[in-house]
Coordinates of C-alpha atoms and ligand atoms in Angstrom, one line a residue:
X1098 CA -0.2 0.1 -0.2
X1099 CA 1.8 3.5 -0.9
X1100 CA 1.9 6.3 1.5
X1101 CA -1.2 7.6 0.1
X1102 CA -3.0 5.0 0.7
X1103 CA -1.8 4.6 4.0
X1104 CA -2.1 7.9 5.3
X1105 CA -5.8 8.4 3.1
X1106 CA -7.1 5.3 5.3
X1107 CA -6.0 6.9 9.2
X1108 CA -7.7 9.7 8.3
X1109 CA -10.5 7.8 7.7
X1110 CA -10.0 5.6 10.6
X1111 CA -10.0 8.9 12.5
X1112 CA -13.4 10.5 10.8
X1113 CA -14.9 7.4 12.0
X1114 CA -13.9 7.9 15.4
X1115 CA -14.9 11.2 15.4
X1116 CA -11.0 12.0 15.8
X1117 CA -10.5 13.9 13.1
X1118 CA -8.7 17.9 14.0
X1119 CA -10.3 20.8 11.4
X1120 CA -8.3 24.2 11.7
X1121 CA -10.5 26.8 12.3
X1122 CA -9.8 30.0 10.8
X1123 CA -10.4 33.0 12.9
X1124 CA -10.3 36.5 11.5
X1125 CA -9.8 39.8 13.7
X1126 CA -9.8 39.5 17.1
X1127 CA -11.9 42.5 19.7
X1128 CA -11.6 41.2 23.4
X1129 CA -13.1 38.1 23.5
X1130 CA -14.7 38.2 20.2
X1131 CA -13.2 36.7 17.4
X1132 CA -15.3 35.8 13.8
X1133 CA -15.0 32.2 12.9
X1134 CA -15.9 30.9 9.7
X1135 CA -17.8 33.8 9.5
X1136 CA -19.3 33.8 12.5
X1137 CA -18.5 36.4 15.4
X1138 CA -17.7 34.0 18.6
X1139 CA -17.4 35.2 21.9
X1140 CA -14.3 32.8 23.0
X1141 CA -14.0 30.6 26.1
X1142 CA -10.9 28.5 24.1
X1143 CA -8.5 30.7 24.9
X1144 CA -5.0 30.5 27.3
X1145 CA -5.0 34.2 27.2
X1146 CA -5.8 34.2 31.2
X1147 CA -4.8 37.7 31.7
X1148 CA -6.0 39.0 28.0
X1149 CA -2.3 40.0 28.0
X1150 CA -2.1 39.1 24.1
X1151 CA -3.8 42.8 23.2
X1152 CA -2.8 44.8 26.5
X1153 CA -1.8 48.0 25.3
X1154 CA 1.5 48.3 26.7
X1155 CA 2.1 44.4 25.3
X1156 CA 1.6 45.5 22.1
X1157 CA 3.0 48.6 21.7
X1158 CA 6.1 46.6 23.3
X1159 CA 6.5 44.2 20.3
X1160 CA 5.6 46.9 17.9
X1161 CA 8.6 49.2 18.9
X1162 CA 10.9 46.2 19.3
X1163 CA 9.9 45.2 15.5
X1164 CA 10.7 48.9 14.4
X1165 CA 14.5 48.7 16.6
X1166 CA 15.5 44.9 15.7
X1167 CA 12.9 44.2 12.5
X1168 CA 11.3 40.9 12.5
X1169 CA 13.0 37.5 12.3
X1170 CA 15.8 37.2 14.4
X1171 CA 18.1 35.6 11.7
X1172 CA 20.0 33.2 14.0
X1173 CA 20.5 30.4 16.6
X1174 CA 21.0 32.3 19.7
X1175 CA 24.6 31.4 19.7
X1176 CA 25.6 32.4 16.4
X1177 CA 23.5 35.6 15.9
X1178 CA 20.7 35.4 17.2
X1179 CA 20.6 36.5 21.0
X1180 CA 19.5 40.5 20.9
X1181 CA 19.4 42.9 24.0
X1182 CA 14.9 42.7 24.1
X1183 CA 16.3 38.8 24.6
X1184 CA 19.1 39.9 27.1
X1185 CA 16.4 42.7 29.0
X1186 CA 13.7 39.6 29.0
X1187 CA 15.8 36.9 31.0
X1188 CA 17.6 39.0 33.3
X1189 CA 13.8 40.2 33.9
X1190 CA 12.2 37.2 34.6
X1191 CA 15.7 35.5 36.7
X1192 CA 14.9 38.3 39.3
X1193 CA 11.3 38.4 39.2
X1194 CA 10.8 34.6 39.7
X1195 CA 13.7 34.2 42.2
X1196 CA 15.8 32.4 40.3
X1197 CA 20.1 32.4 39.6
X1198 CA 19.4 32.2 36.1
X1199 CA 16.8 32.3 32.8
X1200 CA 16.8 30.7 29.5
X1201 CA 14.9 32.3 27.1
X1202 CA 13.1 29.8 24.2
X1203 CA 11.3 29.5 21.3
X1204 CA 8.0 27.6 22.7
X1205 CA 7.3 25.3 25.8
X1206 CA 7.5 22.0 23.6
X1207 CA 10.9 23.3 23.2
X1208 CA 12.0 23.9 26.5
X1209 CA 10.8 20.6 27.9
X1210 CA 11.9 18.3 25.8
X1211 CA 15.7 20.5 25.9
X1212 CA 15.8 19.9 29.3
X1213 CA 15.4 16.3 29.2
X1214 CA 17.0 15.4 26.6
X1215 CA 20.0 17.5 27.8
X1216 CA 19.7 16.8 31.5
X1217 CA 18.9 13.0 31.4
X1218 CA 20.5 10.0 30.0
X1219 CA 20.5 6.0 29.6
X1220 CA 21.1 6.4 33.1
X1221 CA 19.1 8.8 35.0
X1222 CA 15.4 7.9 35.8
X1223 CA 12.2 9.9 35.1
X1224 CA 9.4 10.1 37.4
X1225 CA 6.4 12.0 36.2
X1226 CA 2.7 12.5 36.7
X1227 CA 0.5 9.9 33.8
X1228 CA -1.2 13.6 33.1
X1229 CA 1.7 15.6 32.2
X1230 CA 1.9 17.8 29.4
X1231 CA 3.0 15.4 25.7
X1232 CA 5.9 17.2 25.8
X1233 CA 7.3 16.5 28.7
X1234 CA 6.8 12.9 28.0
X1235 CA 8.4 13.3 24.4
X1236 CA 11.4 14.9 26.3
X1237 CA 11.6 11.7 28.8
X1238 CA 11.4 9.0 26.0
X1239 CA 13.8 10.6 24.0
X1240 CA 16.3 11.5 26.6
X1241 CA 16.3 7.2 26.9
X1242 CA 16.2 7.7 30.3
X1243 CA 13.7 4.9 32.5
X1244 CA 10.5 6.9 32.3
X1245 CA 7.9 5.8 35.2
X1246 CA 5.0 7.0 35.5
X1247 CA 2.3 7.2 38.8
X1248 CA -1.3 7.6 38.5
X1249 CA -2.8 11.6 38.4
X1250 CA -2.1 13.2 41.6
X1251 CA -1.5 10.0 43.5
X1252 CA 2.0 11.2 45.8
X1253 CA 1.9 8.3 47.4
X1254 CA 2.7 6.1 44.1
X1255 CA 4.9 8.9 43.2
X1256 CA 7.0 8.3 47.0
X1257 CA 7.4 4.7 45.4
X1258 CA 8.7 5.0 42.2
X1259 CA 11.2 7.6 43.6
X1260 CA 12.3 5.3 46.5
X1261 CA 12.4 2.3 44.0
X1262 CA 14.7 4.7 41.5
X1263 CA 18.1 2.9 41.2
X1264 CA 20.2 6.1 39.6
X1265 CA 21.9 9.0 40.7
X1266 CA 19.7 11.2 38.4
X1267 CA 16.7 10.9 39.1
X1268 CA 14.2 13.3 38.1
X1269 CA 10.4 14.6 39.7
X1270 CA 8.2 16.2 36.5
X1271 CA 4.9 17.5 36.8
X1272 CA 2.7 20.2 35.6
X1273 CA 1.7 22.8 38.3
X1274 CA -1.9 23.0 36.3
X1275 CA -2.9 20.1 34.5
X1276 CA -3.8 21.5 31.0
X1277 CA -6.6 19.3 30.5
X1278 CA -7.7 19.4 34.0
X1279 CA -7.5 22.3 35.4
X1280 CA -6.6 20.4 39.1
X1281 CA -3.1 21.3 40.5
X1282 CA -0.2 19.2 41.8
X1283 CA 0.0 18.6 45.4
X1284 CA 4.3 20.4 45.1
X1285 CA 4.4 21.0 48.3
X1286 CA 4.5 16.8 49.0
X1287 CA 6.6 16.8 45.1
X1288 CA 8.8 18.9 46.5
X1289 CA 9.3 16.6 50.6
X1290 CA 9.7 13.8 48.6
X1291 CA 12.0 15.4 45.6
X1292 CA 14.1 15.9 49.3
X1293 CA 13.9 12.7 50.8
X1294 CA 15.3 10.8 47.1
X1295 CA 17.6 13.5 46.2
X1296 CA 15.5 14.1 42.7
X1297 CA 15.2 16.6 40.8
X1298 CA 11.8 18.8 41.0
X1299 CA 11.1 20.4 37.5
X1300 CA 7.7 21.9 37.1
X1301 CA 5.7 23.3 33.9
X1302 CA 3.4 25.7 35.1
X1303 CA 2.2 27.0 31.5
X1304 CA -1.7 27.3 33.5
X1305 CA -0.7 28.5 36.6
X1306 CA 1.5 31.8 36.3
X1307 CA -0.8 34.8 36.0
X1308 CA -3.6 32.5 37.6
X1309 CA -2.7 31.1 40.7
X1310 CA -0.3 32.6 43.4
X1311 CA -0.2 35.3 45.5
X1312 CA 0.8 38.2 43.1
X1313 CA 0.2 35.6 40.5
X1314 CA 3.4 34.3 39.7
X1315 CA 1.9 30.9 39.8
X1316 CA 1.6 27.0 41.2
X1317 CA 5.2 27.3 43.2
X1318 CA 4.5 30.9 44.6
X1319 CA 0.8 28.8 45.0
X1320 CA 3.2 26.8 47.6
X1321 CA 5.2 28.8 49.3
X1322 CA 8.2 27.3 47.7
X1323 CA 11.5 28.8 47.0
X1324 CA 13.9 28.2 43.5
X1325 CA 15.8 25.7 45.8
X1326 CA 12.8 23.4 46.6
X1327 CA 12.0 24.2 42.5
X1328 CA 15.6 23.8 40.8
X1329 CA 13.5 23.9 37.4
X1330 CA 10.4 26.0 36.7
X1331 CA 9.4 26.1 32.8
X1332 CA 7.0 29.0 32.3
X1333 CA 5.6 28.7 28.5
X1334 CA 4.5 32.1 27.4
X1335 CA 2.0 31.4 25.3
X1336 CA -0.8 31.5 28.4
X1337 CA -1.5 34.2 30.8
X1338 CA 1.6 36.4 29.4
X1339 CA 0.2 36.8 26.2
X1340 CA 3.1 36.0 24.0
X1341 CA 5.1 32.6 22.5
X1342 CA 8.4 30.6 23.7
X1343 CA 9.1 29.6 27.3
X1344 CA 11.4 30.6 30.5
X1345 CA 13.7 28.0 32.0
X1346 CA 14.6 29.5 35.2
X1347 CA 17.0 27.5 37.3
X1348 CA 20.4 27.7 38.6
X1349 CA 23.1 29.5 37.4
X1350 CA 25.1 26.2 36.3
X1351 CA 22.2 24.0 34.7
X1352 CA 21.2 27.4 32.5
X1353 CA 24.7 27.4 31.0
X1354 CA 24.7 23.3 30.2
X1355 CA 21.7 23.5 28.7
X1356 CA 23.4 27.2 26.5
X1357 CA 26.4 24.4 26.0
X1358 CA 24.8 21.2 24.7
X1359 CA 20.6 21.5 25.0
X1360 CA 20.1 20.7 21.2
X1361 CA 16.5 21.8 20.9
X1362 CA 17.9 25.4 22.3
X1363 CA 21.3 25.2 19.7
X1364 CA 19.7 24.1 16.7
X1365 CA 17.0 26.5 16.2
X1366 CA 16.4 29.9 15.4
X1367 CA 16.1 31.9 18.7
X1368 CA 12.4 33.7 19.1
X1369 CA 12.2 37.1 17.7
X1370 CA 13.5 40.1 19.6
X1371 CA 10.3 41.8 19.4
X1372 CA 8.1 38.9 20.7
X1373 CA 10.8 39.1 24.1
X1374 CA 9.9 42.6 24.3
X1375 CA 6.7 41.7 24.2
X1376 CA 7.0 39.4 27.2
X1377 CA 8.9 40.7 29.5
X1378 CA 6.6 44.1 29.0
X1379 CA 3.7 41.7 29.6
X1380 CA 5.8 40.2 33.1
X1381 CA 6.1 43.7 34.0
X1382 CA 2.1 44.4 33.7
X1383 CA 1.4 41.4 36.1
X1384 CA 4.2 43.0 38.4
X1385 CA 2.6 46.4 38.2
X1386 CA -1.3 45.9 37.1
X1387 CA -2.7 43.2 39.9
X1388 CA -6.0 43.8 38.5
X1389 CA -6.0 42.2 36.1
X1390 CA -5.4 38.3 37.5
X1391 CA -7.4 39.5 40.7
X1392 CA -10.1 40.1 37.9
X1393 CA -9.6 36.5 36.9
X1394 CA -9.8 35.0 40.0
X1395 CA -12.8 36.9 40.0
X1396 CA -14.2 35.7 37.1
X1397 CA -13.2 32.1 37.8
X1398 CA -15.6 32.3 41.4
X1399 CA -18.5 34.0 39.6
X1400 CA -18.3 31.1 36.3
X1401 CA -17.6 28.1 39.5
X1402 CA -20.5 29.3 41.1
X1403 CA -23.3 29.7 38.7
X1404 CA -22.3 26.9 37.2
X1405 CA -23.0 25.3 40.4
X1406 CA -26.3 26.8 40.8
X1407 CA -27.6 25.7 37.4
X1408 CA -26.2 22.0 38.1
X1409 CA -23.6 21.8 35.5
X1410 CA -21.4 19.0 36.4
X1411 CA -17.9 20.7 36.2
X1412 CA -14.4 19.3 37.5
X1413 CA -13.5 20.6 40.4
X1414 CA -11.1 23.1 39.5
X1415 CA -10.4 26.2 41.0
X1416 CA -8.3 27.5 37.8
X1417 CA -8.9 28.7 35.0
X1418 CA -9.5 25.9 32.9
X1419 CA -12.7 24.2 33.8
X1420 CA -13.5 20.8 32.0
X1421 CA -17.7 20.1 31.5
X1422 CA -17.3 16.1 30.4
X1423 CA -18.8 14.7 27.4
X1424 CA -17.4 10.9 27.4
X1425 CA -18.1 10.4 23.8
X1426 CA -16.4 12.0 20.8
X1427 CA -19.9 12.8 18.8
X1428 CA -21.5 13.7 22.2
X1429 CA -18.4 16.8 22.8
X1430 CA -18.5 17.2 19.2
X1431 CA -22.6 18.1 19.5
X1432 CA -22.3 20.3 22.2
X1433 CA -19.7 22.5 20.3
X1434 CA -21.5 22.9 17.7
X1435 CA -24.8 23.7 19.7
X1436 CA -22.5 25.9 21.5
X1437 CA -21.4 27.8 18.2
X1438 CA -25.2 28.0 17.2
X1439 CA -25.3 30.2 20.5
X1440 CA -22.4 32.7 19.7
X1441 CA -19.8 30.7 21.7
X1442 CA -16.7 29.1 20.5
X1443 CA -15.3 26.7 22.8
X1444 CA -13.7 23.5 20.8
X1445 CA -14.4 19.9 21.7
X1446 CA -11.4 18.6 23.1
X1447 CA -11.3 14.6 22.2
X1448 CA -8.5 11.6 22.2
X1449 CA -5.4 11.6 21.8
X1450 CA -5.1 14.4 24.0
X1451 CA -7.5 13.0 26.5
X1452 CA -7.7 9.1 26.9
X1453 CA -11.0 7.6 25.5
X1454 CA -14.2 7.9 26.6
X1455 CA -13.0 11.5 28.5
X1456 CA -13.7 14.0 25.5
X1457 CA -14.8 17.1 27.3
X1458 CA -15.6 20.7 27.0
X1459 CA -12.2 22.7 27.9
X1460 CA -13.3 25.7 29.4
X1461 CA -11.3 28.7 29.5
X1462 CA -11.7 31.7 31.6
X1463 CA -10.0 35.4 31.3
X1464 CA -9.8 38.8 33.2
X1465 CA -11.0 39.4 29.9
X1466 CA -14.7 37.7 30.3
X1467 CA -17.7 39.8 31.4
X1468 CA -20.3 39.2 33.9
X1469 CA -22.3 39.0 30.8
X1470 CA -20.3 36.4 29.1
X1471 CA -19.9 34.4 31.7
X1472 CA -23.5 34.3 32.1
X1473 CA -24.3 33.8 28.4
X1474 CA -21.9 30.9 29.0
X1475 CA -24.2 28.9 31.9
X1476 CA -27.4 29.5 29.9
X1477 CA -26.2 28.1 26.7
X1478 CA -24.1 25.3 28.8
X1479 CA -27.5 24.0 30.3
X1480 CA -29.0 24.1 27.0
X1481 CA -26.6 22.4 25.2
X1482 CA -26.1 20.0 28.3
X1483 CA -29.8 19.2 28.7
X1484 CA -30.3 19.0 25.1
X1485 CA -31.8 15.2 24.7
X1486 CA -31.0 14.8 21.0
X1487 CA -27.2 15.0 21.4
X1488 CA -25.6 11.8 20.9
X1489 CA -24.7 9.4 24.2
Ligands
LIG1955 C1 1.5 22.5 30.0 C2 2.1 22.9 28.9 N1 3.1 22.5 28.9 C3 4.1 23.0 27.5 C4 3.3 23.1 26.8 C5 3.9 24.0 24.9 O1 4.1 25.2 25.2 P1 4.5 25.5 23.9 O2 3.1 25.7 22.9 O3 4.6 27.0 24.1 O4 4.9 25.0 22.6 C6 1.6 23.6 26.2 C7 0.9 24.0 25.8 O5 0.7 24.0 24.5 C8 1.2 23.5 28.2 O6 -0.1 23.1 28.2

């Protein structure tokens, strides 16, 4: 069978399982509204939790830096692609999060694979939560290290895996906030385990920064932990910071080792300097304008209270990610389409992003949603969830 035939057969199987993905074209964006396939929709699927992607200071920083540096960085960081804007971002982030050093990379996927492929080898052992983001699993797999995974949030199981590990290079790795469930890892427990078994604790806080912690510095701040207790923190910048790329925060010797030998960093064009300037501006806004973070917390409270009163079966979550389980792919797709008919964009999350039978609507809340938007969402959800025509 030719490659084309094989691919076509696989696409057909995907379509039959209702797992075919379609890229919807979003047009202009105004606050939380955007046009999608010609319809104006209110977006509840965005990771721009604080609305920083459209914050005037962030947009201006991006535009001004593009005027200064041009658009692309035109080289990897070690050749000619490391600009003053990158250096400023790394210095600002290290200081803000309380780490010795920072490395700004092109994406969260790249950051996590770079760390794990570089710092682990065949003699190492990596212990991970089963629901960690795909790039943490991929990074560990590609490193050749022994990878063992504990049932979601089961810290006793995490401890028992660490206890059994026979290596002097043990990593314990977790999301801070789980991307499809919205629940938080027990970082205090993970930190105690890491200490007991001399493991390096690595946290990916893509969905915690901007959302959790007293001043929005994320899950590590919320757990009251220090840089010494979480020696590797990854902050992808495409969520609450409204930009792109990722910050790796750690001690200077670890950052230097990554600069010297992390292949995904060395052999990849450095992110645009204008993006580095925009992310720096976003970090400054996070510090100087706490109202966005506080407003998001209020929106989360308003939504969860209204959803509970309306009897909507949400998964327990206190973060911006609020999952509503559909079960089957067919039902998740039906709900998503029915919501679009009501002016709401909420994409159906299906396998392989989640396990079979766990399809869902992943509702994301932002500081830009207004009380009327939340009311509209809850009313629409009650209608679609109660729709007796929906497939089982
Ligand atoms: C927990 C987590 N880590 C890493 C990533 C990857 O980050 P990026 O989109 O910057 O590659 C994502 C999101 O896509 C994520 O949800």
